[in-house]
Amino acid sequence: MLKLKNLDKEVYDNYVKSHKDESHFLHSESLTEFIKVTKKLNPYYLGLVSENDEIVSATSVFQEPLAMNYCCLYIPAGFIMDYKNKYLLKTMTNSIINFANNKKAISIKIAPYINDNLKEEDVITIKRNLREQGFKQANDSLKIMLPSEIARLDLSQDMEDIENNFSETIKEYLAKAIKLETEVAIGSKKDLPNLYKDHIVDQNTIETLYEILNGNVNTKATIIIGKINLTKTIKSIEKNIKKTNDQISILPIDSLSKNSKSKLTLLTNQKEELTKELEKFRSYKQQYGTELTLCTHFLIEHNDKALLLYEDNKDILEETNIKYYTYYKDIKYCKEHNIKYLEQALPSSLPKYFQAKSIKNIGTWTYITKPIMNFIITKIISK
């Protein structure tokens, strides 16, 4: 006999950690507590347990208060379970419905996370199983719920194979960024202002998230910054101009062959381009100073996945391609830390340039527990 019970936070979080393929960032205790603090929603850590107190499924549920002492329940990433198991899904659903009735919930909204390696027929089966339990697919996509579509880069291959899959365009962008001696490094809490000063996210939200994630052994917030030292960049360009001049100087100017003439033309054009670039970066240094942070990425690490949650890209010096170099360093960081997947909500540069897959989740589903009160509150009172 299976029954639903409240779980200790640590017990719940360890269960999430031990079910990598069936769990998502939104299942973690860290993000549950973050949503509690920032959205003012009351969370519950629930587990479906056997007679031996063994957890067979778990989930975090949020309670949003509504008018007349009613509420709505949100399950951001669904149940941690195999949704193809009809008995388990039916038991968990019925248990959650009973829980909802005790809380005077008018509806339950759920956005199930399922493994993207499932076959299409399995996805069809899962959707059918949800409908059989009374869930209906909803059109609304709430911010606290699992996004409807994400970019996911599989990092299980060797780094060399991953790089070989990059588009030719991105390979050129990365070469340019390296040539200009841009730098990407691990940042710290002091780099958070880059995100809230540019209104990517408000100060309290990002600082709270950073503290919660790094205060839990099962999650981590990592900041990666892309920057440029214009003095170093200028010296690099000057060095390339000298190298080009040296190559020109060894050509026999008085008796050039056809190949030598072509080489001289190529080197002369290269020198002109470098000279223009040198003047441009000298102007940048005069305008912006010596050192600039141009990109800031905020990564969430959980289990074998990393989520690029926030990114700030300054709209200056875009020709340095440091935006893409920072993405590349995100990938290298994840690979070096045994992270299997790097994800980002769309729109993202990962699919276009780094050959990440666009993964469509099965969306948000709603179970109406109190049809009359749901109509009154959502269609009449809320209007």
Coordinates of C-alpha atoms in Angstrom, one line a residue:
M1 CA 0.0 0.0 0.0
L2 CA 1.5 3.3 -1.1
K3 CA 0.8 6.5 0.7
L4 CA 1.8 10.2 0.4
K5 CA 3.7 11.8 3.1
N6 CA 5.7 15.0 3.8
L7 CA 9.4 14.5 3.4
D8 CA 12.3 16.0 5.3
K9 CA 14.1 18.5 3.0
E10 CA 17.4 16.6 3.1
V11 CA 15.7 13.2 2.5
Y12 CA 13.8 14.8 -0.5
D13 CA 16.9 16.4 -2.0
N14 CA 18.9 13.2 -1.7
Y15 CA 16.1 11.4 -3.5
V16 CA 16.3 14.0 -6.3
K17 CA 20.0 13.6 -6.5
S18 CA 19.8 9.9 -6.8
H19 CA 17.4 10.1 -9.8
K20 CA 19.4 12.0 -12.3
D21 CA 17.5 10.9 -15.4
E22 CA 14.0 11.7 -14.0
S23 CA 14.8 14.9 -12.1
H24 CA 15.3 18.5 -13.1
F25 CA 16.8 21.7 -11.6
L26 CA 13.2 22.7 -10.6
H27 CA 12.9 19.6 -8.5
S28 CA 15.9 20.6 -6.3
E29 CA 15.5 21.9 -2.8
S30 CA 17.6 25.0 -3.7
L31 CA 15.2 26.2 -6.5
T32 CA 12.2 25.2 -4.4
E33 CA 13.4 27.5 -1.6
F34 CA 14.3 30.2 -4.1
I35 CA 10.8 30.2 -5.5
K36 CA 9.4 30.2 -1.9
V37 CA 11.4 33.3 -1.1
T38 CA 11.0 35.3 -4.3
K39 CA 7.4 34.3 -5.3
K40 CA 6.0 34.0 -1.8
L41 CA 4.6 30.6 -2.4
N42 CA 4.4 27.9 0.2
P43 CA 6.3 24.7 -0.8
Y44 CA 5.7 21.1 0.3
Y45 CA 8.1 18.2 -0.2
L46 CA 6.1 15.2 -0.8
G47 CA 6.9 11.5 -1.3
L48 CA 4.9 8.5 -2.3
V49 CA 6.2 5.8 0.0
S50 CA 5.8 2.0 0.5
E51 CA 4.9 0.1 3.7
N52 CA 8.7 -0.1 4.3
D53 CA 8.9 3.7 4.0
E54 CA 10.8 3.4 0.7
I55 CA 10.2 6.4 -1.6
V56 CA 8.9 5.3 -5.0
S57 CA 8.1 8.9 -6.3
A58 CA 8.5 12.4 -5.0
T59 CA 7.8 16.0 -6.0
S60 CA 7.8 19.5 -4.7
V61 CA 4.4 21.3 -4.7
F62 CA 3.7 25.0 -4.3
Q63 CA 0.5 26.5 -2.8
E64 CA -0.7 29.8 -4.1
P65 CA -3.4 31.5 -2.0
L66 CA -6.5 32.6 -3.8
A67 CA -9.8 34.4 -2.9
M68 CA -12.2 32.9 -0.4
N69 CA -9.5 30.8 1.3
Y70 CA -9.0 28.6 -1.8
C71 CA -5.7 28.0 -3.4
C72 CA -4.0 26.6 -6.6
L73 CA -1.2 24.0 -6.6
Y74 CA 1.8 24.2 -8.9
I75 CA 4.2 21.3 -9.6
P76 CA 7.0 23.0 -11.7
A77 CA 8.7 19.9 -13.1
G78 CA 6.1 17.2 -12.3
F79 CA 6.6 14.0 -10.4
I80 CA 9.9 12.2 -10.3
M81 CA 8.8 8.9 -11.8
D82 CA 8.5 6.9 -14.9
Y83 CA 5.3 8.3 -16.5
K84 CA 4.9 5.1 -18.5
N85 CA 4.0 3.3 -15.3
K86 CA 0.2 3.7 -15.3
Y87 CA -0.2 2.3 -11.8
L88 CA 2.4 4.6 -10.2
L89 CA 1.1 7.6 -12.1
K90 CA -2.5 6.8 -11.1
T91 CA -1.5 6.3 -7.4
M92 CA 0.5 9.5 -7.3
T93 CA -2.1 11.5 -9.0
N94 CA -4.9 10.3 -6.7
S95 CA -2.7 11.1 -3.7
I96 CA -2.0 14.6 -4.9
I97 CA -5.7 15.1 -5.6
N98 CA -6.5 14.1 -2.0
F99 CA -3.7 16.5 -0.8
A100 CA -5.2 19.3 -3.0
N101 CA -8.7 18.7 -1.6
N102 CA -7.4 19.0 2.0
K103 CA -5.8 22.3 1.0
K104 CA -9.0 23.6 -0.8
A105 CA -7.1 23.7 -4.1
I106 CA -9.3 24.5 -7.1
S107 CA -6.7 23.2 -9.6
I108 CA -3.3 21.4 -9.9
K109 CA -0.9 22.6 -12.6
I110 CA 2.0 20.3 -13.6
A111 CA 4.8 20.5 -16.2
P112 CA 6.3 17.0 -16.3
Y113 CA 10.0 16.6 -17.0
I114 CA 10.7 13.6 -19.1
N115 CA 13.9 12.2 -20.5
D116 CA 14.5 13.5 -24.1
N117 CA 15.9 10.2 -25.1
L118 CA 12.5 8.6 -25.0
K119 CA 11.0 7.3 -28.3
E120 CA 8.1 9.2 -29.8
E121 CA 5.7 6.3 -29.0
D122 CA 6.8 6.6 -25.4
V123 CA 6.0 10.3 -25.3
I124 CA 2.6 9.6 -26.9
T125 CA 2.0 6.9 -24.2
I126 CA 2.9 9.4 -21.4
K127 CA 0.5 12.0 -22.7
R128 CA -2.3 9.5 -23.0
N129 CA -1.6 8.3 -19.4
L130 CA -1.8 11.9 -18.2
R131 CA -5.2 12.4 -20.0
E132 CA -6.5 9.2 -18.5
Q133 CA -5.8 10.5 -15.0
G134 CA -7.9 13.6 -15.8
F135 CA -5.1 16.1 -16.8
K136 CA -5.7 18.4 -19.7
Q137 CA -3.0 20.2 -21.6
A138 CA -2.9 23.9 -20.9
N139 CA -1.8 26.8 -23.1
D140 CA -0.4 28.9 -20.3
S141 CA 3.3 28.8 -19.5
L142 CA 4.1 30.2 -16.1
K143 CA 7.5 31.4 -15.1
I144 CA 8.0 29.0 -12.3
M145 CA 7.1 26.0 -14.5
L146 CA 9.4 24.0 -16.7
P147 CA 10.0 25.9 -20.0
S148 CA 8.1 24.5 -23.0
E149 CA 11.4 24.3 -25.1
I150 CA 15.0 24.4 -24.2
A151 CA 18.4 24.1 -25.9
R152 CA 20.4 21.1 -24.6
L153 CA 24.0 20.3 -25.5
D154 CA 25.1 16.7 -24.9
L155 CA 28.6 16.8 -23.4
S156 CA 29.1 13.0 -23.1
Q157 CA 31.4 13.0 -26.2
D158 CA 35.1 13.8 -26.1
M159 CA 35.8 17.6 -26.2
E160 CA 37.5 17.2 -29.6
D161 CA 34.3 15.6 -31.0
I162 CA 32.2 18.3 -29.5
E163 CA 34.4 21.0 -31.1
N164 CA 34.3 19.2 -34.4
N165 CA 30.5 19.6 -34.4
F166 CA 30.7 23.4 -34.0
S167 CA 29.6 25.4 -37.1
E168 CA 32.3 26.8 -39.3
T169 CA 31.1 30.3 -38.4
I170 CA 31.6 29.8 -34.7
K171 CA 35.1 28.3 -35.3
E172 CA 36.0 31.6 -37.1
Y173 CA 34.5 33.7 -34.3
L174 CA 36.5 31.8 -31.6
A175 CA 39.7 32.1 -33.6
K176 CA 39.1 35.9 -33.8
A177 CA 38.4 36.2 -30.0
I178 CA 41.6 34.2 -29.2
K179 CA 43.6 36.3 -31.7
L180 CA 42.5 39.5 -29.9
E181 CA 43.6 38.0 -26.6
T182 CA 40.2 38.2 -25.0
E183 CA 39.9 36.3 -21.7
V184 CA 37.2 34.2 -20.0
A185 CA 37.5 33.4 -16.3
I186 CA 35.5 32.1 -13.4
G187 CA 33.9 35.0 -11.6
S188 CA 32.6 35.5 -8.1
K189 CA 29.8 37.2 -6.1
K190 CA 31.4 40.6 -6.9
D191 CA 30.4 40.1 -10.5
L192 CA 26.7 39.8 -9.8
P193 CA 26.2 43.6 -10.4
N194 CA 26.9 43.0 -14.1
L195 CA 23.6 41.3 -14.2
Y196 CA 21.3 43.5 -12.1
K197 CA 22.9 46.8 -13.2
D198 CA 21.9 46.0 -16.8
H199 CA 18.4 45.0 -15.6
I200 CA 18.9 41.3 -16.6
V201 CA 17.5 40.4 -13.2
D202 CA 16.9 42.5 -10.1
Q203 CA 19.5 42.6 -7.3
N204 CA 17.6 40.9 -4.6
T205 CA 16.6 38.0 -6.9
I206 CA 20.1 37.2 -8.1
E207 CA 21.8 37.6 -4.8
T208 CA 19.2 35.4 -3.1
L209 CA 19.6 32.7 -5.8
Y210 CA 23.4 32.8 -5.5
E211 CA 23.3 32.4 -1.8
I212 CA 20.7 29.6 -1.8
L213 CA 22.4 27.6 -4.5
N214 CA 25.9 27.8 -2.9
G215 CA 24.4 27.0 0.5
N216 CA 23.3 23.6 -0.6
V217 CA 25.8 20.7 -1.2
N218 CA 23.7 19.4 -4.1
T219 CA 23.6 22.6 -6.1
K220 CA 26.1 25.3 -7.2
A221 CA 26.0 28.7 -8.8
T222 CA 29.0 29.5 -11.1
I223 CA 29.6 32.9 -12.7
I224 CA 31.7 33.0 -15.9
I225 CA 32.9 36.3 -17.2
G226 CA 34.3 37.3 -20.6
K227 CA 36.6 40.3 -20.5
I228 CA 39.2 42.2 -22.5
N229 CA 42.3 44.1 -21.6
L230 CA 42.7 46.6 -24.4
T231 CA 46.4 47.2 -23.8
K232 CA 47.0 43.4 -24.4
T233 CA 44.8 43.5 -27.4
I234 CA 46.6 46.5 -28.9
K235 CA 50.0 44.9 -28.3
S236 CA 48.8 41.7 -30.0
I237 CA 47.7 43.7 -33.1
E238 CA 51.0 45.6 -33.1
K239 CA 52.8 42.2 -33.0
N240 CA 50.8 40.9 -36.0
I241 CA 51.5 44.1 -37.9
K242 CA 55.3 43.7 -37.3
K243 CA 55.0 40.0 -38.3
T244 CA 53.3 41.1 -41.5
N245 CA 56.0 43.8 -42.2
D246 CA 58.7 41.2 -41.7
Q247 CA 57.0 38.9 -44.2
I248 CA 56.8 41.7 -46.7
S249 CA 60.4 42.7 -46.2
I250 CA 61.8 39.3 -47.3
L251 CA 60.0 39.4 -50.6
P252 CA 62.3 40.2 -53.6
I253 CA 60.5 43.5 -54.5
D254 CA 62.6 44.1 -57.7
S255 CA 62.0 40.7 -59.2
L256 CA 58.6 39.4 -58.0
S257 CA 57.2 36.2 -59.5
K258 CA 53.5 35.8 -60.1
N259 CA 53.2 33.9 -56.8
S260 CA 55.2 36.5 -54.9
K261 CA 53.0 39.3 -56.3
S262 CA 49.9 37.6 -55.1
K263 CA 51.5 37.1 -51.7
L264 CA 52.6 40.8 -51.6
T265 CA 49.0 41.9 -52.4
L266 CA 47.7 39.6 -49.7
L267 CA 50.1 40.8 -47.1
T268 CA 49.6 44.4 -48.0
N269 CA 45.8 44.1 -47.6
Q270 CA 46.3 42.2 -44.3
K271 CA 48.5 45.0 -43.1
E272 CA 45.9 47.6 -44.0
E273 CA 43.2 45.7 -42.2
L274 CA 45.4 45.3 -39.1
T275 CA 46.3 49.0 -39.1
K276 CA 42.6 49.9 -39.2
E277 CA 41.9 47.5 -36.4
L278 CA 44.8 48.9 -34.4
E279 CA 43.4 52.5 -34.6
K280 CA 39.9 51.2 -33.7
F281 CA 41.1 49.5 -30.6
R282 CA 43.2 52.5 -29.6
S283 CA 40.0 54.5 -29.9
Y284 CA 38.2 52.0 -27.7
K285 CA 40.8 52.2 -25.0
Q286 CA 40.6 56.0 -25.0
Q287 CA 36.8 55.7 -24.8
Y288 CA 36.3 52.8 -22.4
G289 CA 39.6 52.5 -20.4
T290 CA 41.9 49.5 -20.3
E291 CA 39.8 46.6 -18.9
L292 CA 36.2 45.8 -19.6
T293 CA 33.9 42.9 -18.7
L294 CA 31.8 42.3 -21.8
C295 CA 29.9 39.1 -20.8
T296 CA 28.6 37.6 -17.6
H297 CA 27.0 34.1 -17.5
F298 CA 25.2 32.7 -14.5
L299 CA 25.3 28.9 -14.4
I300 CA 23.3 26.6 -12.1
E301 CA 24.8 23.2 -11.5
H302 CA 22.7 20.3 -10.3
N303 CA 23.4 16.5 -10.6
D304 CA 24.9 16.0 -14.1
K305 CA 23.3 19.1 -15.7
A306 CA 24.1 22.7 -15.9
L307 CA 21.6 25.5 -16.8
L308 CA 22.7 28.8 -18.2
L309 CA 20.1 30.8 -16.5
Y310 CA 21.2 34.4 -17.1
E311 CA 23.5 36.1 -19.5
D312 CA 24.5 39.7 -20.0
N313 CA 26.3 40.7 -23.2
K314 CA 27.4 44.3 -23.5
D315 CA 26.4 45.8 -26.9
I316 CA 30.0 47.2 -27.5
L317 CA 33.1 45.7 -29.0
E318 CA 30.9 43.0 -30.6
E319 CA 33.6 42.3 -33.2
T320 CA 35.7 40.7 -30.5
N321 CA 33.2 37.8 -30.6
I322 CA 33.7 37.4 -26.8
K323 CA 30.0 36.5 -26.4
Y324 CA 30.7 33.2 -28.3
Y325 CA 34.0 32.7 -26.6
T326 CA 32.3 32.8 -23.2
Y327 CA 29.8 30.2 -24.4
Y328 CA 32.7 28.0 -25.5
K329 CA 34.3 28.4 -22.1
D330 CA 30.9 27.5 -20.5
I331 CA 31.1 24.3 -22.4
K332 CA 34.7 23.6 -21.5
Y333 CA 34.0 24.3 -17.8
C334 CA 31.0 21.9 -17.8
K335 CA 33.1 19.2 -19.6
E336 CA 35.9 19.6 -17.0
H337 CA 33.5 19.2 -14.1
N338 CA 31.8 16.0 -15.4
I339 CA 28.6 17.7 -16.4
K340 CA 26.7 15.7 -19.0
Y341 CA 24.3 18.4 -20.3
L342 CA 24.4 22.1 -20.7
E343 CA 20.9 23.7 -21.1
Q344 CA 19.5 27.1 -21.8
A345 CA 15.9 28.2 -22.3
L346 CA 15.3 29.5 -25.9
P347 CA 16.2 31.7 -27.5
S348 CA 19.8 30.6 -27.2
S349 CA 23.0 30.6 -29.2
L350 CA 23.7 26.9 -28.4
P351 CA 21.6 25.3 -31.2
K352 CA 22.7 27.7 -34.0
Y353 CA 26.4 27.7 -33.4
F354 CA 27.3 24.8 -31.1
Q355 CA 24.9 22.2 -32.5
A356 CA 22.8 21.8 -29.4
K357 CA 19.4 20.1 -29.7
S358 CA 16.2 22.0 -29.3
I359 CA 14.2 19.9 -26.8
K360 CA 10.4 20.3 -26.6
N361 CA 8.9 19.4 -23.3
I362 CA 5.4 18.1 -23.1
G363 CA 4.1 21.4 -21.7
T364 CA 1.9 22.4 -18.7
W365 CA -1.1 20.2 -17.8
T366 CA -4.0 21.1 -15.5
Y367 CA -6.3 19.0 -13.3
I368 CA -9.4 20.9 -12.1
T369 CA -10.3 19.7 -8.6
K370 CA -13.2 22.1 -8.0
P371 CA -14.8 23.0 -11.4
I372 CA -17.4 25.4 -10.0
M373 CA -15.0 27.3 -7.7
N374 CA -12.3 27.3 -10.4
F375 CA -14.8 29.1 -12.8
I376 CA -15.9 31.6 -10.2
I377 CA -12.4 32.5 -9.1
T378 CA -10.6 32.5 -12.4
K379 CA -13.4 33.8 -14.7
I380 CA -15.4 36.1 -12.4
I381 CA -13.5 37.2 -9.3
S382 CA -10.1 37.6 -11.0
K383 CA -11.6 39.7 -13.7

